[in-house]
mmCIF file of C-alpha atoms and ligand atoms in Angstrom:
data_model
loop_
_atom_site.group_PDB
_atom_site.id
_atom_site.type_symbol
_atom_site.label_atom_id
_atom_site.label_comp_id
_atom_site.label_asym_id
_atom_site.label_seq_id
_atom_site.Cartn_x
_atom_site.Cartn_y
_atom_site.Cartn_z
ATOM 1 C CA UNK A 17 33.973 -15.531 42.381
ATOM 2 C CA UNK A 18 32.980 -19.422 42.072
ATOM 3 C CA UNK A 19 35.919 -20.445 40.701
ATOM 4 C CA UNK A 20 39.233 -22.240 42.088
ATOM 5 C CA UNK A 21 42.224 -21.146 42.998
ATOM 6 C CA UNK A 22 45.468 -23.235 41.475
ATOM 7 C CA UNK A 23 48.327 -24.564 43.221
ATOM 8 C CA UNK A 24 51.179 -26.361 42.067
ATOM 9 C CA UNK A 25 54.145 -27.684 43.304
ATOM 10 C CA UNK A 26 56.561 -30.355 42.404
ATOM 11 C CA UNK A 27 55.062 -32.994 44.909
ATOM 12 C CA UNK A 28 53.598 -32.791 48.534
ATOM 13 C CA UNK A 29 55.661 -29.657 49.738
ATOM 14 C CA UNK A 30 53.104 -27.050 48.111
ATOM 15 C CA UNK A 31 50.682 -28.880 50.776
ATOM 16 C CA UNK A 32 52.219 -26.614 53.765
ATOM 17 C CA UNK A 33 51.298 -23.691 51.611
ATOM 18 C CA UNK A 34 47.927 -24.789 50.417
ATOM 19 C CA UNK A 35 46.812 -25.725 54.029
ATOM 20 C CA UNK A 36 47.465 -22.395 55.313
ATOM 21 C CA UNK A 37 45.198 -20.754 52.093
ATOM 22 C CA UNK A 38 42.646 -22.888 53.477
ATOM 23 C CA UNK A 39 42.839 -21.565 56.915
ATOM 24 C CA UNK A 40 42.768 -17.732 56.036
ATOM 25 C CA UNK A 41 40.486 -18.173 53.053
ATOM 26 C CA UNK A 42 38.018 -21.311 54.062
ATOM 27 C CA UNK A 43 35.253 -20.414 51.254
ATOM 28 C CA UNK A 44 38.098 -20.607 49.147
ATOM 29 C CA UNK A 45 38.382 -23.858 46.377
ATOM 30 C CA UNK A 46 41.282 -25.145 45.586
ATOM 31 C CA UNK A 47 42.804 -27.444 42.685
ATOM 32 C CA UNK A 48 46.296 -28.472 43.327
ATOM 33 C CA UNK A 49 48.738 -30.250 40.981
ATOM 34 C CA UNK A 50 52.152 -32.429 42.508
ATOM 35 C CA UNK A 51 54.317 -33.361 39.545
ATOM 36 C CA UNK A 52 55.179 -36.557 42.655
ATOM 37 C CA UNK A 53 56.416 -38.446 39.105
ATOM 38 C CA UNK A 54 59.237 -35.833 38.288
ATOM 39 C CA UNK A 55 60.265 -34.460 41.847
ATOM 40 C CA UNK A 56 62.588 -33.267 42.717
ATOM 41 C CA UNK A 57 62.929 -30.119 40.808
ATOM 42 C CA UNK A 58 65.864 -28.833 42.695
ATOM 43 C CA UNK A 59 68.744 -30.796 41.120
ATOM 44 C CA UNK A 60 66.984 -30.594 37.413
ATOM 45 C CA UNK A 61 68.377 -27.579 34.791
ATOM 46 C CA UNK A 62 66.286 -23.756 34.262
ATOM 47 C CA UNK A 63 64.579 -25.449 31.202
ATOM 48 C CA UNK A 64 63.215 -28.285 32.644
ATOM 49 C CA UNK A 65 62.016 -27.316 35.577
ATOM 50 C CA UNK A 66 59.490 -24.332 33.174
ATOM 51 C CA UNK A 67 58.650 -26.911 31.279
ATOM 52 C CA UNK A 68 57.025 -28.925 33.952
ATOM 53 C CA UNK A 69 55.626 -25.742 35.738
ATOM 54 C CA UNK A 70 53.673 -24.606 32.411
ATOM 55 C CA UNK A 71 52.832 -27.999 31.993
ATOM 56 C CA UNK A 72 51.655 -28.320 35.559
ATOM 57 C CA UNK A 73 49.848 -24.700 34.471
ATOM 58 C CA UNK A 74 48.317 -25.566 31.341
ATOM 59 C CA UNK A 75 46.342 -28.622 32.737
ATOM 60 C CA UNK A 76 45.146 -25.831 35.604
ATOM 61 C CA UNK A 77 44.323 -23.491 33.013
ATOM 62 C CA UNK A 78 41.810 -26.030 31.477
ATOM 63 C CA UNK A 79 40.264 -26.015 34.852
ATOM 64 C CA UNK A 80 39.065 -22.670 34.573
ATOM 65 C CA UNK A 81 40.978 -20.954 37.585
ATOM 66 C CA UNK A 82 40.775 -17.845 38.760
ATOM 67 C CA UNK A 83 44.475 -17.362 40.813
ATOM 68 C CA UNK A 84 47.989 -19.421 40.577
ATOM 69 C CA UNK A 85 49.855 -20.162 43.450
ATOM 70 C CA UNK A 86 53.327 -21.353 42.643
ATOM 71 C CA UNK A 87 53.942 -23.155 45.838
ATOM 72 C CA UNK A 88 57.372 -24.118 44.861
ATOM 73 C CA UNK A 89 60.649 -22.184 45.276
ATOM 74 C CA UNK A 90 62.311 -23.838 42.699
ATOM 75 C CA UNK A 91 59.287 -23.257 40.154
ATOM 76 C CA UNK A 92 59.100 -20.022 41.582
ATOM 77 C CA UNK A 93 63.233 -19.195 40.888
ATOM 78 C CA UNK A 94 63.189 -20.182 37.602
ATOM 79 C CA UNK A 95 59.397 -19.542 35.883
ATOM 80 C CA UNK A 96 57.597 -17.193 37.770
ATOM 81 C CA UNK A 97 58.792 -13.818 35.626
ATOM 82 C CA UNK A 98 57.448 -15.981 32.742
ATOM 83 C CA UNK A 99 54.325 -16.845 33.893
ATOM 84 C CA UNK A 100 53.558 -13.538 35.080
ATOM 85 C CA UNK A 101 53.944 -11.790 32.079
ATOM 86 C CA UNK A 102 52.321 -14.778 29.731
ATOM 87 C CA UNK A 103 49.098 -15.467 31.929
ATOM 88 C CA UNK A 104 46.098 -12.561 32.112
ATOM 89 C CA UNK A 105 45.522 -13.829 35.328
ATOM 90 C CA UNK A 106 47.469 -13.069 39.069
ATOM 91 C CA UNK A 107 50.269 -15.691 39.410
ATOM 92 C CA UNK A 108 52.234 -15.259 43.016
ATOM 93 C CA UNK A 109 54.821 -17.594 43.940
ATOM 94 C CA UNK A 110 56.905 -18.263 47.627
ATOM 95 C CA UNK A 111 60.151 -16.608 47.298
ATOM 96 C CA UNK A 112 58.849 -12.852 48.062
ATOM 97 C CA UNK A 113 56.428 -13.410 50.667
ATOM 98 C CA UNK A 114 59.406 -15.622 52.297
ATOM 99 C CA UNK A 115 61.666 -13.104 52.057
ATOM 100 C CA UNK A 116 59.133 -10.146 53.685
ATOM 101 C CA UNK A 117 58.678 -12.611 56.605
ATOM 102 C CA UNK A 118 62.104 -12.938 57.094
ATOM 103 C CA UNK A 119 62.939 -9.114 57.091
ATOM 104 C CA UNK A 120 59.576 -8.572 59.428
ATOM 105 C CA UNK A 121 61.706 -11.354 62.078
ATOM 106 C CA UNK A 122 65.270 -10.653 62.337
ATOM 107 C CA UNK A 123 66.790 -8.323 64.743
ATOM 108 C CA UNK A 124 70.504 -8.994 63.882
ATOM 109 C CA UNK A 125 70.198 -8.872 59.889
ATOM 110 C CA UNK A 126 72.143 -12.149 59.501
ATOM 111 C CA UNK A 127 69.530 -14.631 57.781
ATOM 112 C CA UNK A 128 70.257 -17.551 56.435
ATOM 113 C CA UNK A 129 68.687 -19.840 53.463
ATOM 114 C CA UNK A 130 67.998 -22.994 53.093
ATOM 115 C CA UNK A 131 66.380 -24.546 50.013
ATOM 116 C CA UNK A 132 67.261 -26.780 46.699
ATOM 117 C CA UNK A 133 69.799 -26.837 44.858
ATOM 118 C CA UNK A 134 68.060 -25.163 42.094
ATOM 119 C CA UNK A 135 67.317 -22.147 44.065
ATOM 120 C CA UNK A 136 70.581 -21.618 45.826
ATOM 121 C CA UNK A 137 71.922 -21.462 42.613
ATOM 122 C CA UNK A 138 68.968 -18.641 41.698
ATOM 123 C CA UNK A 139 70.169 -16.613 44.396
ATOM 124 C CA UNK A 140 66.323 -15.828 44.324
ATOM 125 C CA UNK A 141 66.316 -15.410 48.327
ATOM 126 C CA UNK A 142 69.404 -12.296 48.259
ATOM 127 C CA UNK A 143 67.983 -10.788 45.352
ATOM 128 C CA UNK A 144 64.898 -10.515 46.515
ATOM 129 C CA UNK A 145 65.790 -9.904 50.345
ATOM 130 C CA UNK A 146 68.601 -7.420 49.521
ATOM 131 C CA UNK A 147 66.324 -5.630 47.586
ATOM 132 C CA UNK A 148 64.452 -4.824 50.430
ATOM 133 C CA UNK A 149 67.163 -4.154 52.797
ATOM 134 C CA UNK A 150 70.754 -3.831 51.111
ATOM 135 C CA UNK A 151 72.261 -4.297 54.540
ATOM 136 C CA UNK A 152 71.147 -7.552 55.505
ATOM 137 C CA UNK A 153 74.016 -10.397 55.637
ATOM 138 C CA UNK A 154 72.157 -13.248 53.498
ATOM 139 C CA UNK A 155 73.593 -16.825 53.877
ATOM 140 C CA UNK A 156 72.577 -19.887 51.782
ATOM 141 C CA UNK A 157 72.508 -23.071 51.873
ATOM 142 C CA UNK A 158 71.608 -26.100 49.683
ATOM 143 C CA UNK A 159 69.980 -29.096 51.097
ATOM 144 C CA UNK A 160 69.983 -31.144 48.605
ATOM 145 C CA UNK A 161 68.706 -34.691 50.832
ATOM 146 C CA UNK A 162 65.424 -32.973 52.306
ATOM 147 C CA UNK A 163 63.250 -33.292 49.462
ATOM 148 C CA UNK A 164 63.834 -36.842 48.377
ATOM 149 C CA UNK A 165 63.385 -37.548 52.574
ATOM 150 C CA UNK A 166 60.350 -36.072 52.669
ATOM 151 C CA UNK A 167 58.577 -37.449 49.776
ATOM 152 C CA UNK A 168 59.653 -40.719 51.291
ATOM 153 C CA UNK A 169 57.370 -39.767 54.175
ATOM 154 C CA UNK A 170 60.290 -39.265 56.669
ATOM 155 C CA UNK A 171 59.779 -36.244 58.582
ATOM 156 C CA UNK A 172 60.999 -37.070 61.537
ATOM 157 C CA UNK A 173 62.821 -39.491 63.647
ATOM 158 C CA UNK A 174 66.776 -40.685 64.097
ATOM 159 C CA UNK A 175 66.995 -40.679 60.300
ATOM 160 C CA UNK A 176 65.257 -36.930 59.523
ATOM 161 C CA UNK A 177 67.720 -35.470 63.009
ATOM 162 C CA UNK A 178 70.720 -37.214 61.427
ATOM 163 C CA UNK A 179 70.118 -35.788 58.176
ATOM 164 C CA UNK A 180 69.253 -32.236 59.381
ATOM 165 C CA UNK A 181 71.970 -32.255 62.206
ATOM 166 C CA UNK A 182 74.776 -32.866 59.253
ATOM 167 C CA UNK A 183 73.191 -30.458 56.189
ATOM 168 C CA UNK A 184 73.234 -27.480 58.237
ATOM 169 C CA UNK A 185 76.192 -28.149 60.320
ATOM 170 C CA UNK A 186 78.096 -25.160 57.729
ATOM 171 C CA UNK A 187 75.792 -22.677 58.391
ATOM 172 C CA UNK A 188 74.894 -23.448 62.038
ATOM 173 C CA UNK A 189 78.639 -23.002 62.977
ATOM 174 C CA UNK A 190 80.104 -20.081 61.013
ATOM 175 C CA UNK A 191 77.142 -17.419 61.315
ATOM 176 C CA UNK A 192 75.512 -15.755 63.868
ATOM 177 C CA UNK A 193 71.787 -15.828 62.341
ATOM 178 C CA UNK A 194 68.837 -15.187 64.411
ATOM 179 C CA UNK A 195 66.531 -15.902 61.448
ATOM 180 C CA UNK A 196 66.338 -18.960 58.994
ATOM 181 C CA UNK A 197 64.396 -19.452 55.651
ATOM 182 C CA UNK A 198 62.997 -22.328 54.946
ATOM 183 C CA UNK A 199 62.978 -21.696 51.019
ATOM 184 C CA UNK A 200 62.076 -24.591 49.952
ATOM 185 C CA UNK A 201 57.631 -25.914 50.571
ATOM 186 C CA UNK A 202 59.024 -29.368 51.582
ATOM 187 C CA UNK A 203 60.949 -28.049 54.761
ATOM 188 C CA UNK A 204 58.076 -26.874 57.183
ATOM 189 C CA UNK A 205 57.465 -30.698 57.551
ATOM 190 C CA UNK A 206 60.905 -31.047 58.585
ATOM 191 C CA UNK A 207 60.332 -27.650 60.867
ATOM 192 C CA UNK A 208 60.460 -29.434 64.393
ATOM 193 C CA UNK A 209 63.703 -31.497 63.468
ATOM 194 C CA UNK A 210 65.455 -28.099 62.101
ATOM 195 C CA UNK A 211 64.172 -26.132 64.846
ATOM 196 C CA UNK A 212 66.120 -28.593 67.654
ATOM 197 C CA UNK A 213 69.096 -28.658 65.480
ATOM 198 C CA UNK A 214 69.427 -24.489 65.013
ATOM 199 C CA UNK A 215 68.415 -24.138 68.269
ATOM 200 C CA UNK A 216 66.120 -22.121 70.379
ATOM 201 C CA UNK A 217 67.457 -18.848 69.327
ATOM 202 C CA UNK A 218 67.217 -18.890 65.718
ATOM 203 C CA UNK A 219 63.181 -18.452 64.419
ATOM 204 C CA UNK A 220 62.224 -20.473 61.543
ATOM 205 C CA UNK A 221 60.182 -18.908 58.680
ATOM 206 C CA UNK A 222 58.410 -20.785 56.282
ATOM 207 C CA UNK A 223 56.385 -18.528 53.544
ATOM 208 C CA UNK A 224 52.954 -20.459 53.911
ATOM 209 C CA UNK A 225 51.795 -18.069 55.898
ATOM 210 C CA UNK A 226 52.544 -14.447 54.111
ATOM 211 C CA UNK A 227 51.685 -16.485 50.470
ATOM 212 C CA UNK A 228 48.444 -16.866 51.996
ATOM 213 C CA UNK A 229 47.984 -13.536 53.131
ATOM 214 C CA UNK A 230 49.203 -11.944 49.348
ATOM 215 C CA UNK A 231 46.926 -14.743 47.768
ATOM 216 C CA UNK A 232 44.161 -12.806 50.275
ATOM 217 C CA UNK A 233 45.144 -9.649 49.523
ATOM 218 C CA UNK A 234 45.361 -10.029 45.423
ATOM 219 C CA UNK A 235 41.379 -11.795 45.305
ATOM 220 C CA UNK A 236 40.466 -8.258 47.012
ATOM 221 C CA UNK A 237 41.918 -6.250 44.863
ATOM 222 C CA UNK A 238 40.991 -7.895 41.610
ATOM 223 C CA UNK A 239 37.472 -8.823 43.195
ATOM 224 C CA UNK A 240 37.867 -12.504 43.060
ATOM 225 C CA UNK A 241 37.452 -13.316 46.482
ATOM 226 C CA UNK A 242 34.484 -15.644 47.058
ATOM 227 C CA UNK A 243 32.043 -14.178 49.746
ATOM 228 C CA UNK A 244 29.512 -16.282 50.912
ATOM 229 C CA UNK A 245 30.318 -18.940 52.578
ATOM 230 C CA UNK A 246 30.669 -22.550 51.929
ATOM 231 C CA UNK A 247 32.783 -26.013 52.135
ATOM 232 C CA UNK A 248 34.619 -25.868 49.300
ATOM 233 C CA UNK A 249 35.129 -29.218 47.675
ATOM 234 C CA UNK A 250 38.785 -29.505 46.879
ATOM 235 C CA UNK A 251 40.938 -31.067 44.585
ATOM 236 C CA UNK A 252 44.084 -33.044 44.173
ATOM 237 C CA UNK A 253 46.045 -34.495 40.919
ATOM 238 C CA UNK A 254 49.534 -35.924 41.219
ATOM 239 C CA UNK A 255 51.500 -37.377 38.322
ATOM 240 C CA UNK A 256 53.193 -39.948 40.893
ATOM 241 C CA UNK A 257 52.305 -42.333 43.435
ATOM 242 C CA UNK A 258 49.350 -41.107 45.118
ATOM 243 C CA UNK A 259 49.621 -43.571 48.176
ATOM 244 C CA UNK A 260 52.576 -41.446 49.583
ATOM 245 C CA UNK A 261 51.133 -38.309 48.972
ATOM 246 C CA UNK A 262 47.937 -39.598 50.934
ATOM 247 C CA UNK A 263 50.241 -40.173 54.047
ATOM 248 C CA UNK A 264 51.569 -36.818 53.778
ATOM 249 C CA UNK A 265 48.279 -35.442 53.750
ATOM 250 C CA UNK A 266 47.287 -36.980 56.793
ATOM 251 C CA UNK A 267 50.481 -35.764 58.794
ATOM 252 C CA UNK A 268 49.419 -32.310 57.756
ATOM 253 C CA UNK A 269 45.858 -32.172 57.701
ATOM 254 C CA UNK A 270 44.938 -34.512 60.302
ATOM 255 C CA UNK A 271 42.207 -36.100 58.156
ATOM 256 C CA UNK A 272 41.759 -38.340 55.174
ATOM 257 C CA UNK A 273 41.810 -36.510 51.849
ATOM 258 C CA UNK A 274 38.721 -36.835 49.513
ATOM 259 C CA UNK A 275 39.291 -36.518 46.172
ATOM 260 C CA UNK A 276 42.692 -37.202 44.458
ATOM 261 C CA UNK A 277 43.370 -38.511 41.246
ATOM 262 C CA UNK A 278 46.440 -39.582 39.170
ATOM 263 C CA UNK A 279 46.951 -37.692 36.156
ATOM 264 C CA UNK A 280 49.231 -37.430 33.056
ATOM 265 C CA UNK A 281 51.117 -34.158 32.023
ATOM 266 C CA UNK A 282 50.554 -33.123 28.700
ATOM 267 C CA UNK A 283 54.009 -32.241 26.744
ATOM 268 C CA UNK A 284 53.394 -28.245 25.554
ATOM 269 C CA UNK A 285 55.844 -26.442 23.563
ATOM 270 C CA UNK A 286 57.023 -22.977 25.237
HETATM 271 N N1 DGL B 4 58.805 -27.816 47.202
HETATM 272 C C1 DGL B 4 59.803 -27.551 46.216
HETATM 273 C C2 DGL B 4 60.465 -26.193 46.493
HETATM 274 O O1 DGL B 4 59.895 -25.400 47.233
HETATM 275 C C3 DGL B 4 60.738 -28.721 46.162
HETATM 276 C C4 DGL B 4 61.575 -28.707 44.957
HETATM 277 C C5 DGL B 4 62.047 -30.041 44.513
HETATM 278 O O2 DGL B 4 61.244 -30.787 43.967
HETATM 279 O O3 DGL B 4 63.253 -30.301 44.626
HETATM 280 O O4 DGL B 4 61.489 -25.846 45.955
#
């Protein structure tokens, strides 16, 4: 089917996801919103943070969309139930398909979380990983300076190892994990820096990867996948400075991005 698939995050993290939709499904359009004005999510309250993700929705919804991809943990955590059950069509967000990838990878059932504030608090990640398997040992961990780093365009360098080295020094010491979350979109731009400071034996999961395989898997089923092929034309709007996120977009994508536009959110009542 023609039309686009949506993906929204609350600035450039949803990127890591979105790049990796575009690699499995390359005939594939997609319109993605960055709310760059109001990140970060992660320290704000429940309330606000559905506001902004329906608001983020409604101008998608406009666009005539076929699919939502919450590429945000924190949006995820705290709106996704809602936005299931309101919208008639598939919403997916990052914390589930994280948490598969995680169970797929470790061998000694100790994994630990990293992410906002706002979804530490959630305890999205052990719900949804110790409903899987009630005998894995879950351990989580806010990191609350990664977000505002990134958006900053530091992703690595003496500043981004500093910053790393000291937020997970508490869960790098105390537990034995072999396998660490990345539950938060932002991170997999910091993934070389955390992968020197946990170390060679710990494997890093980021849920780009398995979102894009579910986002795959529910166009099949619902017959929405879009068959012949083409170069989809795709599109950006960010409520923030859109010189940053054109940086960002660069370090990921290794080209220049075409279209992006700066847009304002339109206040809905939920
Ligand atoms: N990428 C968002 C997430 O996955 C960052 C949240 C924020 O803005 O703090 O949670």
């Amino acid at each position: 089917m023609n039309r686009a698939i949506g993906v929204i995050d609350s600035g450039v993290g949803g990127l890591t996801v979105a790049h990796e939709i575009m690699r499995q499904l390359p005939n594939e359009k997609i319109i993605y919103v960055g709310d760059t004005l109001r990140c970060p999510y992660g320290p704000r309250p429940a309330c606000e943070v559905k506001q902004f993700t329906f608001e983020m929705i409604d101008f998608l919804l406009k666009q005539q969309i076929k699919m939502i991809v919450v590429a945000c943990n924190t949006a995820t955590a705290y709106a996704l139930d809602d936005l299931q059950k309101k919208l008639d069509i598939p919403v997916i967000g990052v914390i589930q398909p994280g948490a598969r990838a995680a169970i797929k990878t470790t061998k000694n059932r100790k994994i630990g979380v990293i992410g906002t504030d706002g979804t530490i608090k959630s305890k999205a990640y052990p719900s949804a990983l110790q409903l899987i398997n009630r005998n894995l040992q879950v351990y989580s961990l806010a990191c609350p300076l990664f977000v505002p780093m990134v958006e900053r365009g530091v992703t690595s360098g003496e500043e981004a190892l500093a910053v790393v080295e000291q937020s997970l020094q508490p869960l790098k010491k105390e537990y034995e994990i072999d396998t660490l979350v990345l539950g938060c979109t932002h991170y997999p731009l910091l993934e070389n820096t955390i992968q020197k400071v946990m170390g060679p034996d710990v494997k890093i999961i980021s849920s780009s990867e398995e979102t894009a395989r579910e986002t795959s898997t529910i166009l099949e089923v619902h017959q929405l996948l879009y068959t012949k092929h083409r170069e989809p034309e795709h599109e950006f709007y960010m409520t923030g400075d859109i010189e940053m996120f054109k940086r960002i977009y660069q370090t990921i994508f290794k080209e220049d991005i075409n279209s992006i536009e700066k847009v304002v959110m339109k206040k809905i009542n939920l």
